CSV table of C-alpha atoms in Angstrom, one decimal:
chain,number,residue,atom,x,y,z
A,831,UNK,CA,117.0,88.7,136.0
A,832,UNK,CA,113.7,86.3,136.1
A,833,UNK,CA,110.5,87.9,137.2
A,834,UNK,CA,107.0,86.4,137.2
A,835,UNK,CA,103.6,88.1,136.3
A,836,UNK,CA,100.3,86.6,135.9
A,837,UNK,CA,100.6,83.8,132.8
A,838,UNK,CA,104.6,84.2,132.4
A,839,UNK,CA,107.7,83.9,133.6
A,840,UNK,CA,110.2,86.6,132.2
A,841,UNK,CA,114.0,86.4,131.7
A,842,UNK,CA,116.2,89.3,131.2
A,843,UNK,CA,119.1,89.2,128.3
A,844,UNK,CA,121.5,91.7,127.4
A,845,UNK,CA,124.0,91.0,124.6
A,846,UNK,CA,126.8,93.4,123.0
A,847,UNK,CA,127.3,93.4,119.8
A,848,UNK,CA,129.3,95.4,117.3
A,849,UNK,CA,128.4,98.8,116.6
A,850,UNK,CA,128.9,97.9,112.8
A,851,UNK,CA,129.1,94.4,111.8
A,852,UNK,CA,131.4,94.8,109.8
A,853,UNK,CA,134.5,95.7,111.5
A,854,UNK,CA,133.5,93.6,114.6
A,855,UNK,CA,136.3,94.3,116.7
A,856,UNK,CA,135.2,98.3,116.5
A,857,UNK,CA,133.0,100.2,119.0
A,858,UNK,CA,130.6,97.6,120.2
A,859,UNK,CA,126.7,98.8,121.9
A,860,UNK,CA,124.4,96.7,124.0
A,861,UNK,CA,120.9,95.0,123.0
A,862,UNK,CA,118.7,94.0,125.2
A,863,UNK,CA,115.5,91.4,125.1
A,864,UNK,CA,113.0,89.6,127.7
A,865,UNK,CA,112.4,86.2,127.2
A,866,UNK,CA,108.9,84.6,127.9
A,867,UNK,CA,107.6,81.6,128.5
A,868,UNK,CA,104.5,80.1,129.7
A,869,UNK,CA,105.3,78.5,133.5
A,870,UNK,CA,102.8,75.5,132.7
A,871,UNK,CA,104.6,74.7,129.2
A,872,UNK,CA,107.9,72.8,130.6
A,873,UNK,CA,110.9,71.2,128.3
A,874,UNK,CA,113.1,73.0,125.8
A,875,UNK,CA,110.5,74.7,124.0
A,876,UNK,CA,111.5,76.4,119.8
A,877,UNK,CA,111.8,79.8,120.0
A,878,UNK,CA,109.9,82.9,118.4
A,879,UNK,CA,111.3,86.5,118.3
A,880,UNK,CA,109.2,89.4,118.1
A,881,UNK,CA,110.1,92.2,116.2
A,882,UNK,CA,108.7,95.4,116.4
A,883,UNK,CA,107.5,98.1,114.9
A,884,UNK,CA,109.0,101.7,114.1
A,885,UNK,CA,111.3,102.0,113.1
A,886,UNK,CA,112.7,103.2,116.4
A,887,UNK,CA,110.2,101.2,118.7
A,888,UNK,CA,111.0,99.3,121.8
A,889,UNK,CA,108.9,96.2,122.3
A,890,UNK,CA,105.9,96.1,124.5
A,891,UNK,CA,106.3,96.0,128.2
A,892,UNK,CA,103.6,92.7,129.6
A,893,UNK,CA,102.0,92.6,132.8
A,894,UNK,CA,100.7,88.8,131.5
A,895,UNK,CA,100.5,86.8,128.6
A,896,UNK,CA,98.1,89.6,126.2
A,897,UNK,CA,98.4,88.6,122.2
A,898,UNK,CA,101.1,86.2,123.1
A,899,UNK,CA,98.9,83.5,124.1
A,900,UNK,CA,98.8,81.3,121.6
A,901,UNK,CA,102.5,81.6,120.8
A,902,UNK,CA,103.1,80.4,124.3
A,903,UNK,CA,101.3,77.3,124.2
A,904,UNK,CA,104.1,75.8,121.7
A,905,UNK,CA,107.4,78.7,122.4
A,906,UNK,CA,109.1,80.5,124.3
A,907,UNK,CA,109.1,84.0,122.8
A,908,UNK,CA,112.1,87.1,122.6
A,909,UNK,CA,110.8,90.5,123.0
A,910,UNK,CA,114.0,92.5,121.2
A,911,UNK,CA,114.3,95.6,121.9
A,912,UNK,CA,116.0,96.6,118.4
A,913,UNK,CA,119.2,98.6,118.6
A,914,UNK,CA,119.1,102.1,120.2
A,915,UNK,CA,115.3,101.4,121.8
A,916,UNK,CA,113.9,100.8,125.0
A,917,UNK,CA,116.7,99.4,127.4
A,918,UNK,CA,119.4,98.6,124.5
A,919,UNK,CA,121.9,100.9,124.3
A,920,UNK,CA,120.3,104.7,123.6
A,921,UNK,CA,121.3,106.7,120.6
A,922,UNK,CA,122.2,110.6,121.8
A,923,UNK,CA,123.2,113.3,119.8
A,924,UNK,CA,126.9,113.8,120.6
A,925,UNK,CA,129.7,114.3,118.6
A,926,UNK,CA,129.6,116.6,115.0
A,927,UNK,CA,126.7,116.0,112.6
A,928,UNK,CA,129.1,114.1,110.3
A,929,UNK,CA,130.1,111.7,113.0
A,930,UNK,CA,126.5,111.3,114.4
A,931,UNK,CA,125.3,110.4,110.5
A,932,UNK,CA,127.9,108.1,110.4
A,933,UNK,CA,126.9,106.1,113.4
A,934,UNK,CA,123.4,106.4,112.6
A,935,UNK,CA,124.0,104.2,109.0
A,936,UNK,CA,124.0,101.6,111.5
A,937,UNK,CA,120.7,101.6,112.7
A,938,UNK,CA,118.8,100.3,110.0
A,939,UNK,CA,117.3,96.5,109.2
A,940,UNK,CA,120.4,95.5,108.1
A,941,UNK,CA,122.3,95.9,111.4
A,942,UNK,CA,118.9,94.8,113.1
A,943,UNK,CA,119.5,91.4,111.2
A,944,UNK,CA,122.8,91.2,112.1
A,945,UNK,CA,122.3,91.5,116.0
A,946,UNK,CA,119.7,88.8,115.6
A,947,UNK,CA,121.8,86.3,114.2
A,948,UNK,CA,124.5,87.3,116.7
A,949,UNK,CA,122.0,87.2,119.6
A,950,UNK,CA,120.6,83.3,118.1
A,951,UNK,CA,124.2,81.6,117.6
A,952,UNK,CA,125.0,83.1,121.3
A,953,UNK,CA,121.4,81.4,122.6
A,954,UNK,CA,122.5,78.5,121.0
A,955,UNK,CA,119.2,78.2,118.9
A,956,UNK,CA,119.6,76.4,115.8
A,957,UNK,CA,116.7,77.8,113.9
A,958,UNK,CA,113.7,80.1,115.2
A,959,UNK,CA,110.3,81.6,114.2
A,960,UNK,CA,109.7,85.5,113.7
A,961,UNK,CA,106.9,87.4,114.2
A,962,UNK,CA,107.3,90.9,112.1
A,963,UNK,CA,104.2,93.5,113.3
A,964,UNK,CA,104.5,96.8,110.7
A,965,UNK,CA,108.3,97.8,110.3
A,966,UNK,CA,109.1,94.5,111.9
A,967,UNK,CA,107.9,92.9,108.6
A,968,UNK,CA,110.5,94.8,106.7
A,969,UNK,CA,113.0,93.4,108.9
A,970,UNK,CA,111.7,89.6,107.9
A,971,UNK,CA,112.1,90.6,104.4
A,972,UNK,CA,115.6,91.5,105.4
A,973,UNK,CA,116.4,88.8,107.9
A,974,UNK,CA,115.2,86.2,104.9
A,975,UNK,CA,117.4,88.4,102.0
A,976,UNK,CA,120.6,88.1,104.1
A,977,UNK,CA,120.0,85.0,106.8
A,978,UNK,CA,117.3,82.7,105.6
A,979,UNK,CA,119.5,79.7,107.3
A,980,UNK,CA,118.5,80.9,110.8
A,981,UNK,CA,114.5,80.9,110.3
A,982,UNK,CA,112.8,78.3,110.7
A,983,UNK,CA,109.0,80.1,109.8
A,984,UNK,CA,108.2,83.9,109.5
A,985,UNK,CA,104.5,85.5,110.8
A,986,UNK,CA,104.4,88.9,109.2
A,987,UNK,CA,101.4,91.8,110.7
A,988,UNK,CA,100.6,94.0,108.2
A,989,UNK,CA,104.2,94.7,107.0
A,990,UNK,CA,105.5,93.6,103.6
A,991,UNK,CA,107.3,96.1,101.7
A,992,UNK,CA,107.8,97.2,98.4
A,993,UNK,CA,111.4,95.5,97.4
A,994,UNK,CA,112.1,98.4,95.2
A,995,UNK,CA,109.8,101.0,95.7
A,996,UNK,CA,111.6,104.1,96.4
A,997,UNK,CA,110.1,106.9,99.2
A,998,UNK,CA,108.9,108.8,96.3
A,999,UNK,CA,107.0,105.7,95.5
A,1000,UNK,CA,105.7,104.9,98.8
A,1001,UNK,CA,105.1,109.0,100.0
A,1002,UNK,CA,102.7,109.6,96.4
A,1003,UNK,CA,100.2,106.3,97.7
A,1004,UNK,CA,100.7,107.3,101.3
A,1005,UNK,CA,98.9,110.4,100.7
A,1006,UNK,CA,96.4,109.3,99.0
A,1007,UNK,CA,95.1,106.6,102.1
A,1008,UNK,CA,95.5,109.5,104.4
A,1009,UNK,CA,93.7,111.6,102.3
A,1010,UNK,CA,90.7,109.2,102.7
A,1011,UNK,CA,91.5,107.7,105.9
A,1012,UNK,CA,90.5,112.2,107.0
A,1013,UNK,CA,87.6,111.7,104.8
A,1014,UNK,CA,86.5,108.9,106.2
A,1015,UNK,CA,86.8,110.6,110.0
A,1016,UNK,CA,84.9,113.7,108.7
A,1017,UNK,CA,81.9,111.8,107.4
A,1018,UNK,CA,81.9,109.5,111.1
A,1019,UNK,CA,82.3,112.5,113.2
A,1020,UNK,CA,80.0,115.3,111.2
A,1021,UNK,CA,81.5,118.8,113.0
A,1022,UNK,CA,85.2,117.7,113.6
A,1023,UNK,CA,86.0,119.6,110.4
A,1024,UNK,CA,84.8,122.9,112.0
A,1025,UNK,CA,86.5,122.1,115.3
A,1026,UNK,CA,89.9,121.0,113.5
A,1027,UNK,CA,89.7,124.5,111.4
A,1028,UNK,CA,88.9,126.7,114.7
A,1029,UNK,CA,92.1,124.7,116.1
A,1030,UNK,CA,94.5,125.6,113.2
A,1031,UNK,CA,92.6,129.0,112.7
A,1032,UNK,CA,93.8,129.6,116.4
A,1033,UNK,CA,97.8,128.7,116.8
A,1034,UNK,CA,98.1,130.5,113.2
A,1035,UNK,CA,97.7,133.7,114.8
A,1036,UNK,CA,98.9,132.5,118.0
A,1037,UNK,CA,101.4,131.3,120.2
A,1038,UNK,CA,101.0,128.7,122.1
A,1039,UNK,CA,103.3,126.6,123.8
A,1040,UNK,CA,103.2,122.9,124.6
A,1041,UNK,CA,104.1,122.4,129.0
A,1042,UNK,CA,108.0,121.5,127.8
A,1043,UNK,CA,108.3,125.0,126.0
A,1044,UNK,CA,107.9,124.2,122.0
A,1045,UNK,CA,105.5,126.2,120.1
A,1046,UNK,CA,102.5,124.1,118.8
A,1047,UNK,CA,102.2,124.9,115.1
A,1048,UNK,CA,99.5,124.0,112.4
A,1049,UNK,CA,101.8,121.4,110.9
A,1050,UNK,CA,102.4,119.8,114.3
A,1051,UNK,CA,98.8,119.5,114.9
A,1052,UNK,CA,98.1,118.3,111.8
A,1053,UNK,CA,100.0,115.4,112.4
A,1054,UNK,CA,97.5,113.9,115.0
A,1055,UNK,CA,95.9,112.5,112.2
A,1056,UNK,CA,98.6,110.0,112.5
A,1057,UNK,CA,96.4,107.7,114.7
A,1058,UNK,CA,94.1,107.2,112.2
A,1059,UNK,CA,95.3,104.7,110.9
A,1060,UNK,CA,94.3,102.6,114.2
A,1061,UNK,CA,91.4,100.8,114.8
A,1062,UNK,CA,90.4,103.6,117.8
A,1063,UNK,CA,92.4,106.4,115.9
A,1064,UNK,CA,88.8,108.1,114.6
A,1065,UNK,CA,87.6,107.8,117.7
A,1066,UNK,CA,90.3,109.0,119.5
A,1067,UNK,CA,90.8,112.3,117.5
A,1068,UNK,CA,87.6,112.9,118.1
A,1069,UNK,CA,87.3,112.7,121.5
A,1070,UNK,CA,90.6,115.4,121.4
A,1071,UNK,CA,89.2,117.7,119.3
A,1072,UNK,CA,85.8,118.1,121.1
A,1073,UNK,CA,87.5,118.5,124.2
A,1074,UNK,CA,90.0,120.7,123.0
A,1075,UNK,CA,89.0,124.1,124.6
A,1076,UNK,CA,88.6,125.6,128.3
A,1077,UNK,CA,86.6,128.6,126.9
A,1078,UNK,CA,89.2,130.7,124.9
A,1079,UNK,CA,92.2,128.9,124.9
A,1080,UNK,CA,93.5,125.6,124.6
A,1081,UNK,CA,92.9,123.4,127.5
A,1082,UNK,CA,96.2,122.1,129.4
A,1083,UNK,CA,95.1,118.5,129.2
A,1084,UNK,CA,94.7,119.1,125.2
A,1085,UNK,CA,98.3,120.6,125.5
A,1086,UNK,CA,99.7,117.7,127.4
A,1087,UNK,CA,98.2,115.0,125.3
A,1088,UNK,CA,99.4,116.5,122.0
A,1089,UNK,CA,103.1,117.2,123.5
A,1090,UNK,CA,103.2,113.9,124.4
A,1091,UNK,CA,101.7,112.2,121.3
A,1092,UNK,CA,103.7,114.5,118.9
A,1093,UNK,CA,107.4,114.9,121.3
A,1094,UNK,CA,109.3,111.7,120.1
A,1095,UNK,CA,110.7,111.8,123.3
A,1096,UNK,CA,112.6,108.5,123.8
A,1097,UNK,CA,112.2,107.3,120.0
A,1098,UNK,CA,113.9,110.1,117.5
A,1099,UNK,CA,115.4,106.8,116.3
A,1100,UNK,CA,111.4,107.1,114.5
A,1101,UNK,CA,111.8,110.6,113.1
A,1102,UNK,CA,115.1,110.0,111.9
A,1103,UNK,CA,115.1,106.8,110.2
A,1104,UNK,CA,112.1,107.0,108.6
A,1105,UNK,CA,112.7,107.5,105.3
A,1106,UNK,CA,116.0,105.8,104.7
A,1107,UNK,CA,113.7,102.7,105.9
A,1108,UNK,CA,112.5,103.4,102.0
A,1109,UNK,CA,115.9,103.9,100.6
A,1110,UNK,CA,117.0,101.2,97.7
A,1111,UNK,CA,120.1,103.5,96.5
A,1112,UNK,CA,118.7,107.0,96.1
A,1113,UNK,CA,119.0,110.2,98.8
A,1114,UNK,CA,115.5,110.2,99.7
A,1115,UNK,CA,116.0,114.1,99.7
A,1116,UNK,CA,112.6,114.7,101.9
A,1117,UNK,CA,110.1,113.0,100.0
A,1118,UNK,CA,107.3,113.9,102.0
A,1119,UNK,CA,108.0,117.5,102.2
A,1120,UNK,CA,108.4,117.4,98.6
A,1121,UNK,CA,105.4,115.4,98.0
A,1122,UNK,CA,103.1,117.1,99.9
A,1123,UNK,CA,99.5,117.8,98.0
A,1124,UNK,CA,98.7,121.3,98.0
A,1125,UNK,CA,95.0,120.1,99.9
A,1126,UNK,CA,97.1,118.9,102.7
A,1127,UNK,CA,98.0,122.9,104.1
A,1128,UNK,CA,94.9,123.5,104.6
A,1129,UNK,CA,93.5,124.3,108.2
A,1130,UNK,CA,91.0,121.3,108.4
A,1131,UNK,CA,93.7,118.5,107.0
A,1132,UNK,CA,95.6,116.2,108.9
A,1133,UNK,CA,98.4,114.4,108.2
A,1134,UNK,CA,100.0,110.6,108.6
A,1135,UNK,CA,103.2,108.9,109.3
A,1136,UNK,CA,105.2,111.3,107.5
A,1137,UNK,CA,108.4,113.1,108.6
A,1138,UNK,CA,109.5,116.8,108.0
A,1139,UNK,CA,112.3,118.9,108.1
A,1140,UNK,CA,110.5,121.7,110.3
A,1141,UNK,CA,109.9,119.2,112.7
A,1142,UNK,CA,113.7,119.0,113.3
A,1143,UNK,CA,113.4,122.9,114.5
A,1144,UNK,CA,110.3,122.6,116.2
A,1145,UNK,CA,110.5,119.6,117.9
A,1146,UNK,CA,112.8,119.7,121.5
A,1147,UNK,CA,113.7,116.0,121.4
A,1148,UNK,CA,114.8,116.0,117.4
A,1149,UNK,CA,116.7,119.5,117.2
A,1150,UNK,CA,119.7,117.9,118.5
A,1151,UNK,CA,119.4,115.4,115.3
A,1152,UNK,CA,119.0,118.2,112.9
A,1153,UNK,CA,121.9,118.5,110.8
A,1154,UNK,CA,122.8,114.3,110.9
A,1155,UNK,CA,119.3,114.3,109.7
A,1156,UNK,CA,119.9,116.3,106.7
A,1157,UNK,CA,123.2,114.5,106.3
A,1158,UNK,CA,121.1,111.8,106.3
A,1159,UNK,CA,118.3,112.5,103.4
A,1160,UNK,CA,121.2,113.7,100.9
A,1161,UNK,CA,123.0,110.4,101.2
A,1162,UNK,CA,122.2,107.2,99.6
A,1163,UNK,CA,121.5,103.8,100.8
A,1164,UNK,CA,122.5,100.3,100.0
A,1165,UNK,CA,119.3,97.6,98.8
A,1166,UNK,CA,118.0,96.0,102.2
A,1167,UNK,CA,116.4,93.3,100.2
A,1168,UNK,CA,118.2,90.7,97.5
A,1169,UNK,CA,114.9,90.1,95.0
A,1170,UNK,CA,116.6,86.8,93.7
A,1171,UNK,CA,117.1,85.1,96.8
A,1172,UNK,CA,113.9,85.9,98.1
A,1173,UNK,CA,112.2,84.5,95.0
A,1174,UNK,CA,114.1,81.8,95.7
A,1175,UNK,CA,113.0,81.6,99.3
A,1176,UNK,CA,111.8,78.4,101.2
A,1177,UNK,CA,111.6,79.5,104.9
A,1178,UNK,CA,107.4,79.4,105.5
A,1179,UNK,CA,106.0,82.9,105.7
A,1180,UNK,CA,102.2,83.8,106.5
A,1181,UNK,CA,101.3,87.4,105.9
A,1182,UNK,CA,98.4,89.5,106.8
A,1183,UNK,CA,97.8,92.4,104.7
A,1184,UNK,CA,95.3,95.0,105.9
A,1185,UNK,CA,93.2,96.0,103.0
A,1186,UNK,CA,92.7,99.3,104.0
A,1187,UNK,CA,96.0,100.1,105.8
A,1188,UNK,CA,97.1,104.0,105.9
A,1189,UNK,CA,100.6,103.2,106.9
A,1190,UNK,CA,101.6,100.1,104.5
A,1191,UNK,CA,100.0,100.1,101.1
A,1192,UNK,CA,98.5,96.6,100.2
A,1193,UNK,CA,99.2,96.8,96.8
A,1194,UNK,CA,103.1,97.1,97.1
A,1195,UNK,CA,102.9,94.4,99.9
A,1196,UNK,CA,100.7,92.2,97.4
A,1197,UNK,CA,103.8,92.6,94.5
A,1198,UNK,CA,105.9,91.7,97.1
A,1199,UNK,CA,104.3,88.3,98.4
A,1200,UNK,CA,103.5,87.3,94.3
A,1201,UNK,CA,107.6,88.2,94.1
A,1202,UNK,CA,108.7,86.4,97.3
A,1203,UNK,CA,108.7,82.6,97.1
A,1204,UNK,CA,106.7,80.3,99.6
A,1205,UNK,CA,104.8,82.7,100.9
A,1206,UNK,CA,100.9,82.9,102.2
A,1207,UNK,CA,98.8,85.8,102.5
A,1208,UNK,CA,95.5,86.8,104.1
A,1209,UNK,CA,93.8,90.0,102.7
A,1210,UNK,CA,90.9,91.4,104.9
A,1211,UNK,CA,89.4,94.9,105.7
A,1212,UNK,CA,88.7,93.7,109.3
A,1213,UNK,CA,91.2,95.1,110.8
A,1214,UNK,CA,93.2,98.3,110.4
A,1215,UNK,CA,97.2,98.5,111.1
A,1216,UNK,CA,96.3,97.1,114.7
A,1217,UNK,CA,95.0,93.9,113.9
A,1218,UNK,CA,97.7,91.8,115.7
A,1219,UNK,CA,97.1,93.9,119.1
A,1220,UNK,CA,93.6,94.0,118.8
A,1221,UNK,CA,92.4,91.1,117.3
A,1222,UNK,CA,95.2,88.5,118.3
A,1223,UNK,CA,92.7,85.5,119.3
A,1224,UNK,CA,91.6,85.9,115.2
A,1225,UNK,CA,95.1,86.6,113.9
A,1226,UNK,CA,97.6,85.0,115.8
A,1227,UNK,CA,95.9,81.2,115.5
A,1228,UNK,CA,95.4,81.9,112.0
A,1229,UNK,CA,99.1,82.9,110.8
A,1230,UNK,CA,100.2,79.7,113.2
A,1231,UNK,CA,98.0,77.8,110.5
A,1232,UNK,CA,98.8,79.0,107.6
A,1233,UNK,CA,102.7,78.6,107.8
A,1234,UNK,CA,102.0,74.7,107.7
A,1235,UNK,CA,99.6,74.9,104.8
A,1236,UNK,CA,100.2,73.8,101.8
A,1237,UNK,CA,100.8,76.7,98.7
């Protein structure tokens, strides 16, 4: 299907591939993806896919050309909607917990590479450009650890991982950045500590339920501090605590919001990936929930992009997922990135690495880019993790530079 919208013209594509890669003549799922192009750029333009971030996350719908651009003026660009988002084939919770695990181990980066190298020989694209925002860059380091012949260049947004830090590793540094990312909020918004405490005060002695049914508990509000790792996150948990309360209760448009923000309705891909993304070998065994600072129960604390086990009873949309998620965090994982090859690497890749990023530390993602060969990076502290959708005029031009700069 082509549609046009104000900037672009947008094809539909819908490939199957192989459930697991390796045994291609097995159950096979479909992957979808939008091409874009601008209608005034003409000829057989290079390509640039977009991967997005997540894990679990579909990419963006566009009513015109937004942070794209730039991009456009020299490619056509593939929006992927990664395997089991958006309109590629869903993931559902059917079958036992054994056989849901099972299909599950396929969802990672690894598999992610794989369909893109399926869906770029089937294009008939010799070589392309990637643009990696968040989790996206974890699947460049991938994509360049098992299939550096189909990349041409690599544009990574605040996403290099740590090539063998395990969740432990990542969870203990994650705390500390939410830690002061809650500071922070507190000392912009004097008064939000009081009116997060009276909050968590309240649904700890009693219950209320969100409009689908679940009971809203302290840990699942705490975990609206999650946006503050956004440019607009402070500003937006603000603005949801002061308007919380319709005199003695919790208004319904508080309830809404935070059912909505917290439900991982249409992504539990998110919740139950998210620590095997951090897997090298280990079980990750629940780091966070092990992890957790004794500071971060009490009432006025908030927490980040961290996943718990409760939240697989609590949540509607993830108790179906409970016991493949267990499964899951007992089981180990094989290494998503080969350190060798990627010191070896010569594909181009420009990196921006948000100083003060709550979701990906900078200091594992500077190891990484001193560890990964031919590689350029640009610190700054402009931007939080939302630089590329916020900021794209600053960013976008300057990672289009920077691949063809000499190191």
């Amino acid at each position: 299907m082509k549609v046009t919208m104000p900037g672009l013209t947008a094809a539909d594509h819908v490939f199957t591939v192989p459930l697991d890669h390796a045994d291609p003549g097995g159950a096979t799922i479909q992957v979808f993806a939008r091409e874009i192009r601008d209608p005034a750029r003409t000829g057989d333009l290079p390509w640039a896919l977009f991967l997005q971030g997540g894990p679990g996350g579909k990419s963006p719908r566009l009513t015109g050309q937004a942070h794209w651009r730039h991009v456009l003026q020299t490619h056509r660009v593939l929006l992927l909607d990664q395997r089991g988002t958006g309109l590629s084939s869903p993931v559902t919770a059917t079958g036992t917990d054994e056989e849901l695990a099972a299909r599950l181990r396929h969802f990672r980066a690894d598999a992610i590479v794989a369909d893109c190298e399926h869906i770029r020989k089937a294009l008939g694209i010799e070589k392309w450009e990637t643009w990696g925002q968040s989790y996206g860059g974890f699947v460049t380091l991938t994509y360049l650890s098992r299939a550096p012949e189909g990349l041409s260049a690599c544009h990574v947004t605040g996403g290099l991982p740590g090539l063998d830090a395990t969740a432990d590793d990542v969870y203990t540094r994650t705390y500390e950045r939410v830690r002061a990312k809650v500071a922070r909020h507190y000392r912009r918004y004097p008064g939000d500590d009081e009116r997060a405490r009276r909050i968590a005060e309240h649904l700890a002695g009693h219950e209320v339920l969100l409009p689908d049914g679940d009971r809203l508990t302290v840990d699942r509000f705490r975990t609206l501090g999650k946006k503050l790792g956004m440019g607009d996150g402070s500003e937006r948990l603000h603005w949801q605590l002061a308007e919380a309360w319709q005199g003695e209760r919790l208004s319904d448009e508080f309830l809404y919001a935070v059912m909505a923000e917290t439900g991982f309705v249409g992504n539990p891909l998110y919740a139950v990936l998210h620590e095997p993304i951090y897997s090298q070998g280990a079980p990750t065994r629940w780091s966070a929930e092990r992890l957790r600072p004794a500071d971060f129960d009490t009432f006025e604390m908030f927490t980040g992009e961290m996943i718990y086990p409760w939240m697989f009873d609590d949540i509607r949309a993830l108790r179906p997922f409970k016991g493949a998620a267990e499964i899951l965090a007992a089981t180990g994982w094989p290494p998503l990135y080969d350190p060798a090859r990627l010191a070896a690497n010569e594909v181009p890749v420009a990196a921006v690495v948000y100083h003060d990023d709550m979701y990906v530390d900078a200091g594992l993602s500077l190891d990484t880019a001193a560890r990964v060969g031919n590689v350029r990076v640009w610190v700054t502290n402009e931007f939080e993790h939302d630089g590329f959708r916020v900021a794209a005029d600053q960013v976008v031009p300057r990672l289009m530079r920077m691949v063809t700069e000499p190191l």
